mmCIF file of C-alpha atoms in Angstrom:
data_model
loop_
_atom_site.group_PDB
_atom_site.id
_atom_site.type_symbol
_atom_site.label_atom_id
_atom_site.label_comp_id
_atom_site.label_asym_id
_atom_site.label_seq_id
_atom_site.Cartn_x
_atom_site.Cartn_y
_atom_site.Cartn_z
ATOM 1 C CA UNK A 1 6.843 -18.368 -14.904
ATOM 2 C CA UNK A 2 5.582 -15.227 -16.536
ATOM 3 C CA UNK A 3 2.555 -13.162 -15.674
ATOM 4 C CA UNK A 4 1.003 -9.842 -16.471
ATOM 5 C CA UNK A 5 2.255 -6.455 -14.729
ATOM 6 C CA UNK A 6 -1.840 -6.617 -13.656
ATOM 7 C CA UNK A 7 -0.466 -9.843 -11.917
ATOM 8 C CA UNK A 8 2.327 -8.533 -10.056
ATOM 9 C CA UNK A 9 0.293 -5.347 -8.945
ATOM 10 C CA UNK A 10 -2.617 -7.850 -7.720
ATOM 11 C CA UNK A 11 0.335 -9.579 -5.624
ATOM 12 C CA UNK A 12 1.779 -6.156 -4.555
ATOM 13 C CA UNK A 13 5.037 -7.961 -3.936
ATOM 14 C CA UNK A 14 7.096 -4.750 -5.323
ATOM 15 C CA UNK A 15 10.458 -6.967 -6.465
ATOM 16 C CA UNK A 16 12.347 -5.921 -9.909
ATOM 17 C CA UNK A 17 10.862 -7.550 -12.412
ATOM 18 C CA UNK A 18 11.974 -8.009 -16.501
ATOM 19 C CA UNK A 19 9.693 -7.180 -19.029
ATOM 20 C CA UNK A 20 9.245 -10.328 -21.089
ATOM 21 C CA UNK A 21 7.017 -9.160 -24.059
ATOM 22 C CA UNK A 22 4.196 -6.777 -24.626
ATOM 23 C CA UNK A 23 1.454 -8.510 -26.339
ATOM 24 C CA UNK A 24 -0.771 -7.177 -29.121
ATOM 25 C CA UNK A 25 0.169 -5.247 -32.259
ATOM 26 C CA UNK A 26 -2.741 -2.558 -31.477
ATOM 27 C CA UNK A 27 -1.798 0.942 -30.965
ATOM 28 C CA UNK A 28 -2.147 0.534 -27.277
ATOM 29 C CA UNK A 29 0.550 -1.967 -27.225
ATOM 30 C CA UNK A 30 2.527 0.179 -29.660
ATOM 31 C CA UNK A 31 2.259 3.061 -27.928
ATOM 32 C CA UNK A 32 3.787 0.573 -24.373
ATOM 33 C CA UNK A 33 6.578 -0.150 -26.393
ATOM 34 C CA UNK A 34 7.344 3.698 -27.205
ATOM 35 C CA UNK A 35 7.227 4.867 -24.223
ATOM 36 C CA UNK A 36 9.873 2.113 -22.796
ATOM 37 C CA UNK A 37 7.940 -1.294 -21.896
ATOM 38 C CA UNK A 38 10.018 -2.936 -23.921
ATOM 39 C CA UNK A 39 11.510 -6.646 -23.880
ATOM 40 C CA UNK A 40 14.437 -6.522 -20.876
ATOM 41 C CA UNK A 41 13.723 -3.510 -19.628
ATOM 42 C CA UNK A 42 13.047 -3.690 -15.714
ATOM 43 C CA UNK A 43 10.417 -2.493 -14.125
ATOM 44 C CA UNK A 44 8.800 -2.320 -10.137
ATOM 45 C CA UNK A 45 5.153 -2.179 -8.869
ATOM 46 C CA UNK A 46 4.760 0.595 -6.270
ATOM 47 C CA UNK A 47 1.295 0.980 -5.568
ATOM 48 C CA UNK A 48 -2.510 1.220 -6.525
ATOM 49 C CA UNK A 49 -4.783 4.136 -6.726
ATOM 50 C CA UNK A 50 -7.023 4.496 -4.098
ATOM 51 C CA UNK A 51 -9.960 3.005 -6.333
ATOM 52 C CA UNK A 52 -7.985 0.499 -7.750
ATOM 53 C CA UNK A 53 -7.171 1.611 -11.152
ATOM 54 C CA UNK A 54 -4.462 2.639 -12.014
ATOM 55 C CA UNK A 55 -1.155 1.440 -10.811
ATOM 56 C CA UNK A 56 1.749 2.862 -10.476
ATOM 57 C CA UNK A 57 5.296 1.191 -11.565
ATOM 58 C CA UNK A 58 8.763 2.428 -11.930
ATOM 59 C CA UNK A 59 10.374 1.933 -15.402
ATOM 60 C CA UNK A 60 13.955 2.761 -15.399
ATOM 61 C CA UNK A 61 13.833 5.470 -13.036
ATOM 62 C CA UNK A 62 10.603 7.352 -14.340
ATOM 63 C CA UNK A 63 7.223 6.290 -12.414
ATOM 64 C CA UNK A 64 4.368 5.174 -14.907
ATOM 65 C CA UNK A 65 0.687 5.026 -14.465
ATOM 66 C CA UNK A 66 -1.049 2.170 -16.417
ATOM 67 C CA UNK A 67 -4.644 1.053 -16.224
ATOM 68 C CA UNK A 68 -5.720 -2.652 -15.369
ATOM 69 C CA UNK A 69 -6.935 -3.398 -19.329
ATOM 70 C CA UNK A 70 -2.765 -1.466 -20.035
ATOM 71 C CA UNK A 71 -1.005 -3.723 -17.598
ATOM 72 C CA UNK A 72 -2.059 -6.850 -19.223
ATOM 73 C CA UNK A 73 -0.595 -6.803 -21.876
ATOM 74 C CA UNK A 74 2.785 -6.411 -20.450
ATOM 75 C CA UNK A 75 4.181 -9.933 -19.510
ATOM 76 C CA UNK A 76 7.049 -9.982 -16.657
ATOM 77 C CA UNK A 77 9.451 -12.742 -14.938
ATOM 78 C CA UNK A 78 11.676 -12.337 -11.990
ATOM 79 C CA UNK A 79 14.566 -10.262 -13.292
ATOM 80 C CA UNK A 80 17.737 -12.729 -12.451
ATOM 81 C CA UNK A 81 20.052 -12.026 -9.627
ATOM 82 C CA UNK A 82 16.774 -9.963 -7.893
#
């Protein structure tokens, strides 16, 4: 079942997770796919900001901070074997 990196943080369960699709064709969802969220790539919650927003999450080694309204458009599954 797929659900949004906003999901995942929400959940705060912190397992490796696949990047399914980013959805959109804006240039915030361009600019996602530049800067690695891209189809297969793995990726990690590892926390929220002390206000809520953003998150952090680890994208092949580098740590990442996306806002709520970012994180949505990034769908996710379980990454097999994790």
């Amino acid at each position: 079942m797929d659900r949004t990196l906003a999901d995942v943080a929400d959940a705060s369960d912190g397992r490796l997770l696949e990047i399914a699709e980013v959805t959109g064709t804006g240039a915030d969802s361009r600019r996602l796919r530049e800067i690695g969220f891209c189809t297969g790539a793995p990726v990690r919650f590892i926390r929220r900001a002390p206000l809520g927003d953003p998150a952090m999450y680890e994208l092949r080694g580098a740590l990442m901070s996306l806002r709520r309204s970012e994180a949505r458009r990034i769908r996710v599954h379980r990454r097999a074997g994790a």
